[in-house]
PDB file of C-alpha atoms in Angstrom:
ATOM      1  CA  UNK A 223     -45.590  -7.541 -29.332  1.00  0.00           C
ATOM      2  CA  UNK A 224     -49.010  -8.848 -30.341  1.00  0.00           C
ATOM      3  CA  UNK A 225     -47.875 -12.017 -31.505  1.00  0.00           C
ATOM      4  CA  UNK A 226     -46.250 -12.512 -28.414  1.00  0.00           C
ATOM      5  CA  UNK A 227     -49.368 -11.970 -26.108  1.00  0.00           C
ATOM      6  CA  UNK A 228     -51.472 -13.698 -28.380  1.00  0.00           C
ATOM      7  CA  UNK A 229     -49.430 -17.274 -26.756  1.00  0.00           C
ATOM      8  CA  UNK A 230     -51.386 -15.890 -23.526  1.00  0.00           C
ATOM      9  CA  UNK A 231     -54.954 -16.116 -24.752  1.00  0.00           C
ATOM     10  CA  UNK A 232     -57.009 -19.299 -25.072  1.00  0.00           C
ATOM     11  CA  UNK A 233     -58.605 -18.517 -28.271  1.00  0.00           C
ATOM     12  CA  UNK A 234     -57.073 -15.450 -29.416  1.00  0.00           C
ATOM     13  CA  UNK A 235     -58.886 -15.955 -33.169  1.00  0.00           C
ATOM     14  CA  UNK A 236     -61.898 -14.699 -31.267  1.00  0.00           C
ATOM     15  CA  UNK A 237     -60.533 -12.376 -28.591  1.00  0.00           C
ATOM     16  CA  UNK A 238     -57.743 -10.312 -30.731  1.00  0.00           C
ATOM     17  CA  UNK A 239     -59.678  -9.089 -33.381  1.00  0.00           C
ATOM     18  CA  UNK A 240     -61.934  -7.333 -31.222  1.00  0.00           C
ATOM     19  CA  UNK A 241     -58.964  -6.216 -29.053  1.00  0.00           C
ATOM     20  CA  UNK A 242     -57.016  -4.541 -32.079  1.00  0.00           C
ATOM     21  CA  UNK A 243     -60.373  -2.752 -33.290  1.00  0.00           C
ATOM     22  CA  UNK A 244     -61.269  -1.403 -30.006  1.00  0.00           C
ATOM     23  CA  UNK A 245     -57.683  -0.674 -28.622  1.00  0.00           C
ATOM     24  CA  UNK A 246     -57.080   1.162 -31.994  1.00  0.00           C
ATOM     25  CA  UNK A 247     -60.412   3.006 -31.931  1.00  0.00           C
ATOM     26  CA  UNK A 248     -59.714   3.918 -27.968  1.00  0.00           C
ATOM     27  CA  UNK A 249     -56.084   4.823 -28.332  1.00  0.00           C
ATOM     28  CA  UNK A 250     -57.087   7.097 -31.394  1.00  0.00           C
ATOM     29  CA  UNK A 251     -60.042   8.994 -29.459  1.00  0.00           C
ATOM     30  CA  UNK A 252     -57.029   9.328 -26.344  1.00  0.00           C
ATOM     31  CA  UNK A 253     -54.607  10.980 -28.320  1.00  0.00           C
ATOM     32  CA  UNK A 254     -56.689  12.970 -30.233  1.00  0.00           C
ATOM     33  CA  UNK A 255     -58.345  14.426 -26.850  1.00  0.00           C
ATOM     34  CA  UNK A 256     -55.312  14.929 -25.032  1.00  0.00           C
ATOM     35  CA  UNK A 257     -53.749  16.826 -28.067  1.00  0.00           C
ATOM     36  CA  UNK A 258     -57.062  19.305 -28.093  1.00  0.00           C
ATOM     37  CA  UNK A 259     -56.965  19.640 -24.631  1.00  0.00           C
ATOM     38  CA  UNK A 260     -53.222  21.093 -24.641  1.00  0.00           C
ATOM     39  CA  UNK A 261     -53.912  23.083 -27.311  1.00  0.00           C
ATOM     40  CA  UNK A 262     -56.810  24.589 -25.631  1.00  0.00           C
ATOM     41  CA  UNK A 263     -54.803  24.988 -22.670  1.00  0.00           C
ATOM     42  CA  UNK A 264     -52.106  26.552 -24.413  1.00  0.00           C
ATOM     43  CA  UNK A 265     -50.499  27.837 -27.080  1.00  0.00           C
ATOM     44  CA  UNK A 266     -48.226  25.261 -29.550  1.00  0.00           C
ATOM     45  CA  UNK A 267     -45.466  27.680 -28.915  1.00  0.00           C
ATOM     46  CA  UNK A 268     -45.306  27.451 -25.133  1.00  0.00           C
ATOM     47  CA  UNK A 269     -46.090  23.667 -24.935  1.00  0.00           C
ATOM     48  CA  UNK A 270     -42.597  21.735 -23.976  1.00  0.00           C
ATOM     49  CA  UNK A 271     -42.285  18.126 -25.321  1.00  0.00           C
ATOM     50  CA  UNK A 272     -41.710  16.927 -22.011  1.00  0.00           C
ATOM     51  CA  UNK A 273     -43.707  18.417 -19.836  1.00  0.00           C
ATOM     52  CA  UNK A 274     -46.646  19.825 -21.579  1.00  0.00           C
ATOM     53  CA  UNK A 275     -49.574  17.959 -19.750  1.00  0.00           C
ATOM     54  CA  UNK A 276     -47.893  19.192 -16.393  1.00  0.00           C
ATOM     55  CA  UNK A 277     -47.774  22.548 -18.085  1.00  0.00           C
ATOM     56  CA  UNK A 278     -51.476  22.099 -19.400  1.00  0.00           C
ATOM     57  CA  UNK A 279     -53.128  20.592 -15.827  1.00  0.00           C
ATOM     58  CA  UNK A 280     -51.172  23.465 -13.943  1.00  0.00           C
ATOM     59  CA  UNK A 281     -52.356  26.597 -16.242  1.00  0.00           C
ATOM     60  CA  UNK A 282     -55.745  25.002 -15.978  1.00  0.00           C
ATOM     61  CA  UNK A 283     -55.822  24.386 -12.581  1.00  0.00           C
ATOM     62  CA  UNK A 284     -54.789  27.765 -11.506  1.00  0.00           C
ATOM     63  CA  UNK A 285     -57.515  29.331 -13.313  1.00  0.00           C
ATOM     64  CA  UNK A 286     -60.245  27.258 -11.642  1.00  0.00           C
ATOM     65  CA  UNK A 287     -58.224  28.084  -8.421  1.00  0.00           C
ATOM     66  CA  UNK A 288     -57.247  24.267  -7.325  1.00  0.00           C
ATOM     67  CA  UNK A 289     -53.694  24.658  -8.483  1.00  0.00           C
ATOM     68  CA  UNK A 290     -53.048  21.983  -5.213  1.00  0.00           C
ATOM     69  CA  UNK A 291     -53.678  19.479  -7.686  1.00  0.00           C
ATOM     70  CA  UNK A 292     -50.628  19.670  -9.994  1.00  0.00           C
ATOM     71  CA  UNK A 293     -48.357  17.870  -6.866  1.00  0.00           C
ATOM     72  CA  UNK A 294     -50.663  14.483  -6.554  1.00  0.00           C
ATOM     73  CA  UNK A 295     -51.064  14.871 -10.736  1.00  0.00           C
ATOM     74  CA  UNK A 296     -47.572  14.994 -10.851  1.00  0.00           C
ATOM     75  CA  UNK A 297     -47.094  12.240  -8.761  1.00  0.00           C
ATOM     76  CA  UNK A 298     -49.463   9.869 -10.730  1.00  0.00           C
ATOM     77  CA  UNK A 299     -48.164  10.903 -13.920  1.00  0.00           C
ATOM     78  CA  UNK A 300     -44.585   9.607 -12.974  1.00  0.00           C
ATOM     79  CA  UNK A 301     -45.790   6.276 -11.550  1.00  0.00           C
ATOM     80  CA  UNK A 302     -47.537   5.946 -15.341  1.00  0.00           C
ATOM     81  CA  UNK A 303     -44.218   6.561 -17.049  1.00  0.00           C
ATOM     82  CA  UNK A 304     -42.865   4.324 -14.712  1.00  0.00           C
ATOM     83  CA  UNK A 305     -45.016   1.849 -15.942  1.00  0.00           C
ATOM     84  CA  UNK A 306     -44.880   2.192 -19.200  1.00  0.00           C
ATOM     85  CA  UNK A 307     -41.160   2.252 -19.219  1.00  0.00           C
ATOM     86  CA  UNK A 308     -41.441  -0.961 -17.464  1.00  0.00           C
ATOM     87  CA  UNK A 309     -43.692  -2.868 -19.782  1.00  0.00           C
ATOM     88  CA  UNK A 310     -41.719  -1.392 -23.315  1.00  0.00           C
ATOM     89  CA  UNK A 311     -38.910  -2.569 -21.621  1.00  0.00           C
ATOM     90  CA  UNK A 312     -40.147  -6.323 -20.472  1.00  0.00           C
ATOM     91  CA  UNK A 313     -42.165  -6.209 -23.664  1.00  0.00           C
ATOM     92  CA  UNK A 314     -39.722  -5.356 -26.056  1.00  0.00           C
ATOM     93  CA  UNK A 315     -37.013  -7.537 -24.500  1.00  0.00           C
ATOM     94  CA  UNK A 316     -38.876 -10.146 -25.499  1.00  0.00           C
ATOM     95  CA  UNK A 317     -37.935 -10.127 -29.296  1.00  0.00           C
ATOM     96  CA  UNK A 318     -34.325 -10.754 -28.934  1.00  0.00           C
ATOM     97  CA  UNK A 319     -35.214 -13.212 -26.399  1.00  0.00           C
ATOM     98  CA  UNK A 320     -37.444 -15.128 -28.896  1.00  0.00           C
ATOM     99  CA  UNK A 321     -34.567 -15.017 -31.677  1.00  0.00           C
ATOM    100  CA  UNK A 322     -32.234 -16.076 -30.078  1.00  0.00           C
ATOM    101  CA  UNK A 323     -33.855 -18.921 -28.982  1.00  0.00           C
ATOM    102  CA  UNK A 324     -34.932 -19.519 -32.675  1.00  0.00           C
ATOM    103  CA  UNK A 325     -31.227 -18.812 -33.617  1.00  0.00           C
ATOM    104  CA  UNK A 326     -32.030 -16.230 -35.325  1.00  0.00           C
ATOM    105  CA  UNK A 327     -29.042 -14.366 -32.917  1.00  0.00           C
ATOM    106  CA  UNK A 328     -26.810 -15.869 -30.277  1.00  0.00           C
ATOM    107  CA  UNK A 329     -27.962 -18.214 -28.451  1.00  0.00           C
ATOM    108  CA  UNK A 330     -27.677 -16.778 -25.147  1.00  0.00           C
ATOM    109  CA  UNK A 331     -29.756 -14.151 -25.535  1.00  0.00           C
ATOM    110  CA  UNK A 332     -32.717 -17.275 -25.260  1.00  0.00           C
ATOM    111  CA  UNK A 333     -31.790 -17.944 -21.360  1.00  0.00           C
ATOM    112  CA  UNK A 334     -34.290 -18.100 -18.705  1.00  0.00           C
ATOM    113  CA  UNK A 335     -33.690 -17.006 -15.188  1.00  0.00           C
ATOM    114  CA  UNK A 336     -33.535 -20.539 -13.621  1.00  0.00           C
ATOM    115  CA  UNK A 337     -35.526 -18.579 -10.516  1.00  0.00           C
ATOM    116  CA  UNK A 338     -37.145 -16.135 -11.931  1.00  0.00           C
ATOM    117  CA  UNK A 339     -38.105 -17.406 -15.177  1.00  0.00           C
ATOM    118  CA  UNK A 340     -37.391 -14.079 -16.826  1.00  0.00           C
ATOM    119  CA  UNK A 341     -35.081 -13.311 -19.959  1.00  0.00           C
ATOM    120  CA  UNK A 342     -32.657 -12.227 -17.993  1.00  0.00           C
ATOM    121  CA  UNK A 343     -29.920 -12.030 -20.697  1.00  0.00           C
ATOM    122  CA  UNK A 344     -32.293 -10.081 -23.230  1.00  0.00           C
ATOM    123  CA  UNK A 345     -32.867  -7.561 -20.713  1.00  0.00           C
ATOM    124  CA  UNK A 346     -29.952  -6.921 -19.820  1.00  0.00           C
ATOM    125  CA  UNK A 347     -28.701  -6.211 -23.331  1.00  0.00           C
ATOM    126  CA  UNK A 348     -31.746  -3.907 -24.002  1.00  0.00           C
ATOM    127  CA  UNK A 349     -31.052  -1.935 -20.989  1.00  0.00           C
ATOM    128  CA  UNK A 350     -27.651  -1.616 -21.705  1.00  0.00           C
ATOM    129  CA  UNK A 351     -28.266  -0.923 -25.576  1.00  0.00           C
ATOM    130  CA  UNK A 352     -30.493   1.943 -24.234  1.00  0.00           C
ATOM    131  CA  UNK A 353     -28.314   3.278 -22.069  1.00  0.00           C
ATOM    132  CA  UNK A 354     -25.678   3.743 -24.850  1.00  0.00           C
ATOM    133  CA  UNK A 355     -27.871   5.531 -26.822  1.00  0.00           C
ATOM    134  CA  UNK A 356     -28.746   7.753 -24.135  1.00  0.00           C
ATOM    135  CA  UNK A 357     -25.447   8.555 -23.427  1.00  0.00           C
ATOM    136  CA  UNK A 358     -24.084   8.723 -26.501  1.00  0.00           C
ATOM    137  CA  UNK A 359     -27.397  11.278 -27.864  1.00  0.00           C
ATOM    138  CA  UNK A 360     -26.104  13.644 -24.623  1.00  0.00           C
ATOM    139  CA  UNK A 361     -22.285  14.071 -25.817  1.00  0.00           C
ATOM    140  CA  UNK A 362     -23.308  13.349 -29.873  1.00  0.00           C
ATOM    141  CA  UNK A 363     -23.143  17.132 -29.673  1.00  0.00           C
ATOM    142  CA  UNK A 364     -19.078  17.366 -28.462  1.00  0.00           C
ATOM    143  CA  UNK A 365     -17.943  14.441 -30.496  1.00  0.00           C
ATOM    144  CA  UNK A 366     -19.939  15.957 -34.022  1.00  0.00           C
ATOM    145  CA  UNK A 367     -17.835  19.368 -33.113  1.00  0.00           C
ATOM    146  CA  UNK A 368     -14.717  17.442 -32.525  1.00  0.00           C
ATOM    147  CA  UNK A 369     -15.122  15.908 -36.043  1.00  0.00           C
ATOM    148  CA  UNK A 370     -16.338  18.722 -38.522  1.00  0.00           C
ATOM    149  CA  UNK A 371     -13.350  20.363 -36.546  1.00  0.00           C
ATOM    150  CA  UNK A 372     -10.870  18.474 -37.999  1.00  0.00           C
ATOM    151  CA  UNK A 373      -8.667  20.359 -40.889  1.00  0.00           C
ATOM    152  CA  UNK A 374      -8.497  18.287 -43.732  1.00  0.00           C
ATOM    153  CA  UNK A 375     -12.560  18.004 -43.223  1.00  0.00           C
ATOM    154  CA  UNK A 376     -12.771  21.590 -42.123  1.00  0.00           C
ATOM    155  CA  UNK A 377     -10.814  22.097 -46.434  1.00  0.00           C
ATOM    156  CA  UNK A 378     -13.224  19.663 -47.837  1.00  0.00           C
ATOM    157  CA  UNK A 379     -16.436  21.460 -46.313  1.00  0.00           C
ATOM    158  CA  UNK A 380     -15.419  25.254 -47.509  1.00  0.00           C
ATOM    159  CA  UNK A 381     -13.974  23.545 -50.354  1.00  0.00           C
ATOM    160  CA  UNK A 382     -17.802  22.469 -50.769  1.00  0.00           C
ATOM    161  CA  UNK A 383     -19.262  25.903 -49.984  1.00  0.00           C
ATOM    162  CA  UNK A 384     -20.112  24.815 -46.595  1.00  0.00           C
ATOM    163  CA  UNK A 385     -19.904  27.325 -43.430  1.00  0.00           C
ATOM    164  CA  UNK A 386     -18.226  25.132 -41.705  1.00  0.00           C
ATOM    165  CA  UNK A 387     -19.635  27.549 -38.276  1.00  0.00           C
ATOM    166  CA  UNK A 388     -23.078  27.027 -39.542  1.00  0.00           C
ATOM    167  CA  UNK A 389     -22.795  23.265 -39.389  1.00  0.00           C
ATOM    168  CA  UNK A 390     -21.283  23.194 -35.444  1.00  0.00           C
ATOM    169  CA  UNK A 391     -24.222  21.471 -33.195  1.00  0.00           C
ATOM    170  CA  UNK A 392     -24.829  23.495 -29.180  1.00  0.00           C
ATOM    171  CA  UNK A 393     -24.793  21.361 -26.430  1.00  0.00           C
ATOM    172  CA  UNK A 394     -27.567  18.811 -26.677  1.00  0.00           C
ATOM    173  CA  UNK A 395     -30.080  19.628 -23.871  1.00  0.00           C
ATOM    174  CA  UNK A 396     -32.787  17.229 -22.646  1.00  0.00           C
ATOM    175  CA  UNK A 397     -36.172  17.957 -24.785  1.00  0.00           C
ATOM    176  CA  UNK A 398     -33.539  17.770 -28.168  1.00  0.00           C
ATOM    177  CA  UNK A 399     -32.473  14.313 -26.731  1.00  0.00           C
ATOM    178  CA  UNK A 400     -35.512  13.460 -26.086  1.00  0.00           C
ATOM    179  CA  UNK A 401     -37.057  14.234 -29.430  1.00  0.00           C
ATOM    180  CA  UNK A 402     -34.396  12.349 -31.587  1.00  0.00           C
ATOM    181  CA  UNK A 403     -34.370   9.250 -29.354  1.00  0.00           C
ATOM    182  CA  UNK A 404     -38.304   9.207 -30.242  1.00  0.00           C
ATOM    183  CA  UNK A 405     -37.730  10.027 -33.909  1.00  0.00           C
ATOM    184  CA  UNK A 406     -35.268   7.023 -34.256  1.00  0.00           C
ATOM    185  CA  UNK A 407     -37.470   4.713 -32.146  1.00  0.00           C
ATOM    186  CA  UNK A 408     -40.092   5.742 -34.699  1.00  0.00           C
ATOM    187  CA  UNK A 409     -38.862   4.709 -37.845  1.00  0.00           C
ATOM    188  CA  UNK A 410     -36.880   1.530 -35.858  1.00  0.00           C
ATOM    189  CA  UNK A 411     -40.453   0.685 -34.743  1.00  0.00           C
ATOM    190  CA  UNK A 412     -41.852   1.031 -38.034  1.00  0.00           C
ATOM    191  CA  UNK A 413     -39.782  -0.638 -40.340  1.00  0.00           C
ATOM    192  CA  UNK A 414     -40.566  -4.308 -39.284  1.00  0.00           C
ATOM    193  CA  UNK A 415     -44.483  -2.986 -40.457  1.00  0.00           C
ATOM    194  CA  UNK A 416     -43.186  -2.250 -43.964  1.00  0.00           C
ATOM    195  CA  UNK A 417     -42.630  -6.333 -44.491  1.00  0.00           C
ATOM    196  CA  UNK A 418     -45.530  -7.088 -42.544  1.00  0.00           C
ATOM    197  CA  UNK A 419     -48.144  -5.127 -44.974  1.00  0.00           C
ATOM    198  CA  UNK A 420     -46.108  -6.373 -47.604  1.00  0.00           C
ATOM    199  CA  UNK A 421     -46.549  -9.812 -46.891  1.00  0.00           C
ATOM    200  CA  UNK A 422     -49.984  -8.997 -46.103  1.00  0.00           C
ATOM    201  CA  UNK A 423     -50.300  -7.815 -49.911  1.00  0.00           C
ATOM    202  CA  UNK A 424     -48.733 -10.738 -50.891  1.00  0.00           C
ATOM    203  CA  UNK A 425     -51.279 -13.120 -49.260  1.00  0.00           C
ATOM    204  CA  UNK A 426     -53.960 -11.089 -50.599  1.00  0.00           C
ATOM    205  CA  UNK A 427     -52.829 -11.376 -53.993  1.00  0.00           C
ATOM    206  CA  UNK A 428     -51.628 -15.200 -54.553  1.00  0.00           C
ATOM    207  CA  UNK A 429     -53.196 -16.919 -56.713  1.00  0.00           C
ATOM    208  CA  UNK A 430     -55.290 -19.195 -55.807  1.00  0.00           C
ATOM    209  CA  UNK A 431     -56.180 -16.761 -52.661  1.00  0.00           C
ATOM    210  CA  UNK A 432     -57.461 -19.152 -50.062  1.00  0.00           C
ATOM    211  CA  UNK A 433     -59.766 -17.322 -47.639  1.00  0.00           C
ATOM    212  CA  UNK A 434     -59.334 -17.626 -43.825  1.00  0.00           C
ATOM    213  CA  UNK A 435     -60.440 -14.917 -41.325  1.00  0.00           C
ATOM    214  CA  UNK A 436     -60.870 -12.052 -44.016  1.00  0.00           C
ATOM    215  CA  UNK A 437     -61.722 -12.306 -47.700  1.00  0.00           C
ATOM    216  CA  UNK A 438     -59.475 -10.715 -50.205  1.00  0.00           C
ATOM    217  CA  UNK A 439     -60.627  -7.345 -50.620  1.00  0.00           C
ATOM    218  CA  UNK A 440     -60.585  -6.631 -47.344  1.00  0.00           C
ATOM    219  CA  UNK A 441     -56.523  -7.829 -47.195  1.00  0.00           C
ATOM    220  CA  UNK A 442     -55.818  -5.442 -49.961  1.00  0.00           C
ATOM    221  CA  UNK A 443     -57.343  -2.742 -48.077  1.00  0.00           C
ATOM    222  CA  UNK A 444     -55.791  -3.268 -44.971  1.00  0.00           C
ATOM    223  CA  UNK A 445     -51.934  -3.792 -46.113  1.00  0.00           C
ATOM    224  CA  UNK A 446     -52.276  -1.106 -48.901  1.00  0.00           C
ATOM    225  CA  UNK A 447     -53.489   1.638 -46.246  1.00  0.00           C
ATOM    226  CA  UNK A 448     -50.864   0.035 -43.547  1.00  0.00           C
ATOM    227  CA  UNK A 449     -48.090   0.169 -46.380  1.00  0.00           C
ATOM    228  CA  UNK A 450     -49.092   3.772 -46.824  1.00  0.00           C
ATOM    229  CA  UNK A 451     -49.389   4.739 -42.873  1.00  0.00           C
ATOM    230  CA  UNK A 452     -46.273   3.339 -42.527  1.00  0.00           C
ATOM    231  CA  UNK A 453     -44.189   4.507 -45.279  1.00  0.00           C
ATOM    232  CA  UNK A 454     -45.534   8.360 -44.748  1.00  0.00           C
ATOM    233  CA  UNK A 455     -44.605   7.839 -40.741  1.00  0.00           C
ATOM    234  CA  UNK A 456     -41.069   7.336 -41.330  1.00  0.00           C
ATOM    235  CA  UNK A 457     -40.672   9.938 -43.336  1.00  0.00           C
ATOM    236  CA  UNK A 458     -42.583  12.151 -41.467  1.00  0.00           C
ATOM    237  CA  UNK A 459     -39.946  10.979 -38.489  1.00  0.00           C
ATOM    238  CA  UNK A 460     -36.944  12.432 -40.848  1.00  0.00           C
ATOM    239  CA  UNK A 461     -38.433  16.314 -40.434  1.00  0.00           C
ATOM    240  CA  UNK A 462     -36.277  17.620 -36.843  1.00  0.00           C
ATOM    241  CA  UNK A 463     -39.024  19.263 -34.792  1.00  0.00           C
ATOM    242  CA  UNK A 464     -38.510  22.401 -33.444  1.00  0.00           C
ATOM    243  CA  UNK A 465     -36.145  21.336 -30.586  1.00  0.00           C
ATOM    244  CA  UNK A 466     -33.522  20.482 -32.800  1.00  0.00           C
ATOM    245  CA  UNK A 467     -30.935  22.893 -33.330  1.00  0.00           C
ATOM    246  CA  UNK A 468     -28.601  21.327 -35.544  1.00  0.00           C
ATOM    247  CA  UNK A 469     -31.002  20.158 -38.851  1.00  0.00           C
ATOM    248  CA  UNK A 470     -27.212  18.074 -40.034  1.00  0.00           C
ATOM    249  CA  UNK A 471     -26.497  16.233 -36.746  1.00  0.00           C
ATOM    250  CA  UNK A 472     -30.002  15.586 -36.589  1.00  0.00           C
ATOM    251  CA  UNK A 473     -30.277  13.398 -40.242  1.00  0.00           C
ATOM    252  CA  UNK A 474     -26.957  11.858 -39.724  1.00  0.00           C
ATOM    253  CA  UNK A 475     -28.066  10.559 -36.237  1.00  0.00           C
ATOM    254  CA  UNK A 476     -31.731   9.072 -38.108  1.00  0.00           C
ATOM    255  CA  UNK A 477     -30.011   7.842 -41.378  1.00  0.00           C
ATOM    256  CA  UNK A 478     -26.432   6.728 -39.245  1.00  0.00           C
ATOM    257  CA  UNK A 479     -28.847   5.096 -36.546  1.00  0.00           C
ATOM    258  CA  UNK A 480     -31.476   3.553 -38.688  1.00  0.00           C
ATOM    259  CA  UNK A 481     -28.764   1.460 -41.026  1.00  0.00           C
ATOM    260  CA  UNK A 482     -26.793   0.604 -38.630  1.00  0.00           C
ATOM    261  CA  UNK A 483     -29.619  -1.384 -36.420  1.00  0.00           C
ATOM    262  CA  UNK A 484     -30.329  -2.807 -39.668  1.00  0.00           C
ATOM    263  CA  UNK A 485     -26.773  -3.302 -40.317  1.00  0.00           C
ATOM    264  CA  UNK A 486     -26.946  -5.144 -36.899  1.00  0.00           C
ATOM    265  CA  UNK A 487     -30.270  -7.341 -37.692  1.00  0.00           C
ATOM    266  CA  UNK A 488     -28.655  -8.590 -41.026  1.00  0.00           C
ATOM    267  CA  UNK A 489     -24.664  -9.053 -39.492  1.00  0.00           C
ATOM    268  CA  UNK A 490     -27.186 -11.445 -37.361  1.00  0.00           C
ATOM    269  CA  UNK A 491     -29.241 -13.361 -39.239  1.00  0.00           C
ATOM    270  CA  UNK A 492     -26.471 -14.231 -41.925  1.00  0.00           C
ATOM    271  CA  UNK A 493     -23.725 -15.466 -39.497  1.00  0.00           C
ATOM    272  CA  UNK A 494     -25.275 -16.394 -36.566  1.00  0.00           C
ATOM    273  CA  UNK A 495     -27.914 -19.477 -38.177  1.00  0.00           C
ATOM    274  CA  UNK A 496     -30.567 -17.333 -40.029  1.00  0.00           C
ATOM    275  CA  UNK A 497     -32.025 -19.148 -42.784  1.00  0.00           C
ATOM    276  CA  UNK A 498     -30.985 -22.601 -41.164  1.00  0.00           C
ATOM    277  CA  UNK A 499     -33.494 -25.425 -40.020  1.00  0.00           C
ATOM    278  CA  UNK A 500     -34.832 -25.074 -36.441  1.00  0.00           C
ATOM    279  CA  UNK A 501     -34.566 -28.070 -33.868  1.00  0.00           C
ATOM    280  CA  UNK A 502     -36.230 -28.521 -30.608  1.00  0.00           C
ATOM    281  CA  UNK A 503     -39.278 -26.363 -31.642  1.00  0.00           C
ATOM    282  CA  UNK A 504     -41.207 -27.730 -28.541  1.00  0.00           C
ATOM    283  CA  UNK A 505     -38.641 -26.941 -26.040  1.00  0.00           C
ATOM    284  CA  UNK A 506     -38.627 -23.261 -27.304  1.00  0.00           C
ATOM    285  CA  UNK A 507     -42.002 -23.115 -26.916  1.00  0.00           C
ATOM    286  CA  UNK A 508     -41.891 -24.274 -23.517  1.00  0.00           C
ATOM    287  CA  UNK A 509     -39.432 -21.883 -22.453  1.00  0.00           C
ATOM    288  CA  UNK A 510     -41.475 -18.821 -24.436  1.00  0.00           C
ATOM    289  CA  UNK A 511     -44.666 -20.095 -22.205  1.00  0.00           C
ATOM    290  CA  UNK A 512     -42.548 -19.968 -19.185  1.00  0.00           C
ATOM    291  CA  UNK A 513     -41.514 -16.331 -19.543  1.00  0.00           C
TER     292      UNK A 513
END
């Protein structure tokens, strides 16, 4: 999303750097704190994934005697998700909106709201895309049963070795939901980084290197470690936490999900003008501006 922000700034060579360092530096110090702070409040086994800082706030509250404050805390803390809901939302519907205005997917998905002046179409397919997945994550549980059920699959898996018992998934409650919605966001998050250290690398190493903001050394740093970050995230993303209580159902929904949003991103780029000269590059900018 920086890229997209940066359009907002007047001289974002100055501003952003500064930004990135200090956002990083700031977000680091947050989540390290807050993590401390829960596990000082309480112990990794009773923390829930959903509502541990409730959890944490309340148990310390009621020790200091001022449990009154959980309510208002409470209260706050769902406007923020609100929030932030909100802007991943606007933010990330941004993306399809730009490719499809660079025709990079349908077209459509580049219209403006002629009153609003919001992406109306890219929303809408990001809220519905998300409400799928929802959906789909809640009752993944009934139609997995349903198909290691069958009896010619049901032969193949003892056939195997399997217990075919062993491999049946319990109804999917809300933290499990939660937690493999965030896994796959994870590595669907992360896997646009991969390319982007990489063609960091690749800058850093052409030859003849021509220096701009940062001299080559300090490329090579910087897309080796982010390479490395990155690649060690996903996989990290691949172990089920300990809400998960089917460890099968679990990788096929990470590998199934993963390829087939990249199965998606290359159906569109190779048969719906990926690869082919752009036109009216002004226009689209205009319209980007707008929104």
């Amino acid at each position: 999303m920086l890229p997209s922000w940066a359009t907002k700034s007047k001289i974002p060579q100055k501003t952003l750097p500064g930004a990135v360092a200090w956002g990083g530096v700031l977000s680091g110090l947050l989540y390290i704190g807050v993590t401390l702070t829960l596990l000082i409040a309480l112990s990794k086994g009773d923390i829930n994934v959903l509502q541990g800082i409730v959890q944490a706030v309340g148990h310390m509250a009621g020790r200091v005697g001022v449990a009154w404050v959980v309510a208002p805390f409470a209260f706050l803390l769902s406007l923020s998700i609100a929030g932030i809901a909100s802007a991943w939302l606007g933010g990330s519907a941004r993306i399809p909106f730009v490719a499809g205005l660079d025709s990079y997917m349908p077209a459509w998905l580049g219209k403006v709201h002629p009153r609003y002046h919001t992406p109306y179409a890219a929303l809408i397919v990001h809220a519905s895309v998300s409400m799928v997945l929802v959906v789909l994550n809640f009752g993944g549980w009934w139609i997995w049963n349903k198909i290691i059920g069958l009896s010619f699959l049901v032969y193949v898996l003892q056939t195997m070795g399997f217990v075919v018992a062993s491999l049946m998934a319990s109804e999917t409650g809300v933290q499990e939901t939660f937690q493999k919605l965030l896994s796959l966001a994870v590595v669907l998050q992360l896997i646009p980084f991969l390319y982007i250290f990489g063609a960091l690398l690749k800058i850093a190493m052409s030859n003849p290197f021509v220096k701009s903001c940062y001299g080559k050394t300090t490329l090579i740093l910087s897309g080796a470690s982010g390479l490395f970050t990155t690649i060690l995230g996903i996989a990290l993303a691949f172990f089920p936490a300990q809400q998960v209580t089917s460890v099968l159902s679990y990788e096929v929904w990470m590998f199934g999900g993963t390829l087939l949003f990249i199965g998606l991103a290359a159906f569109f780029f190779l048969f719906t003008g990926g690869g082919k000269p752009r036109e009216n590059s002004r226009k689209r900018f205009r319209l980007f501006e707008e929104v």
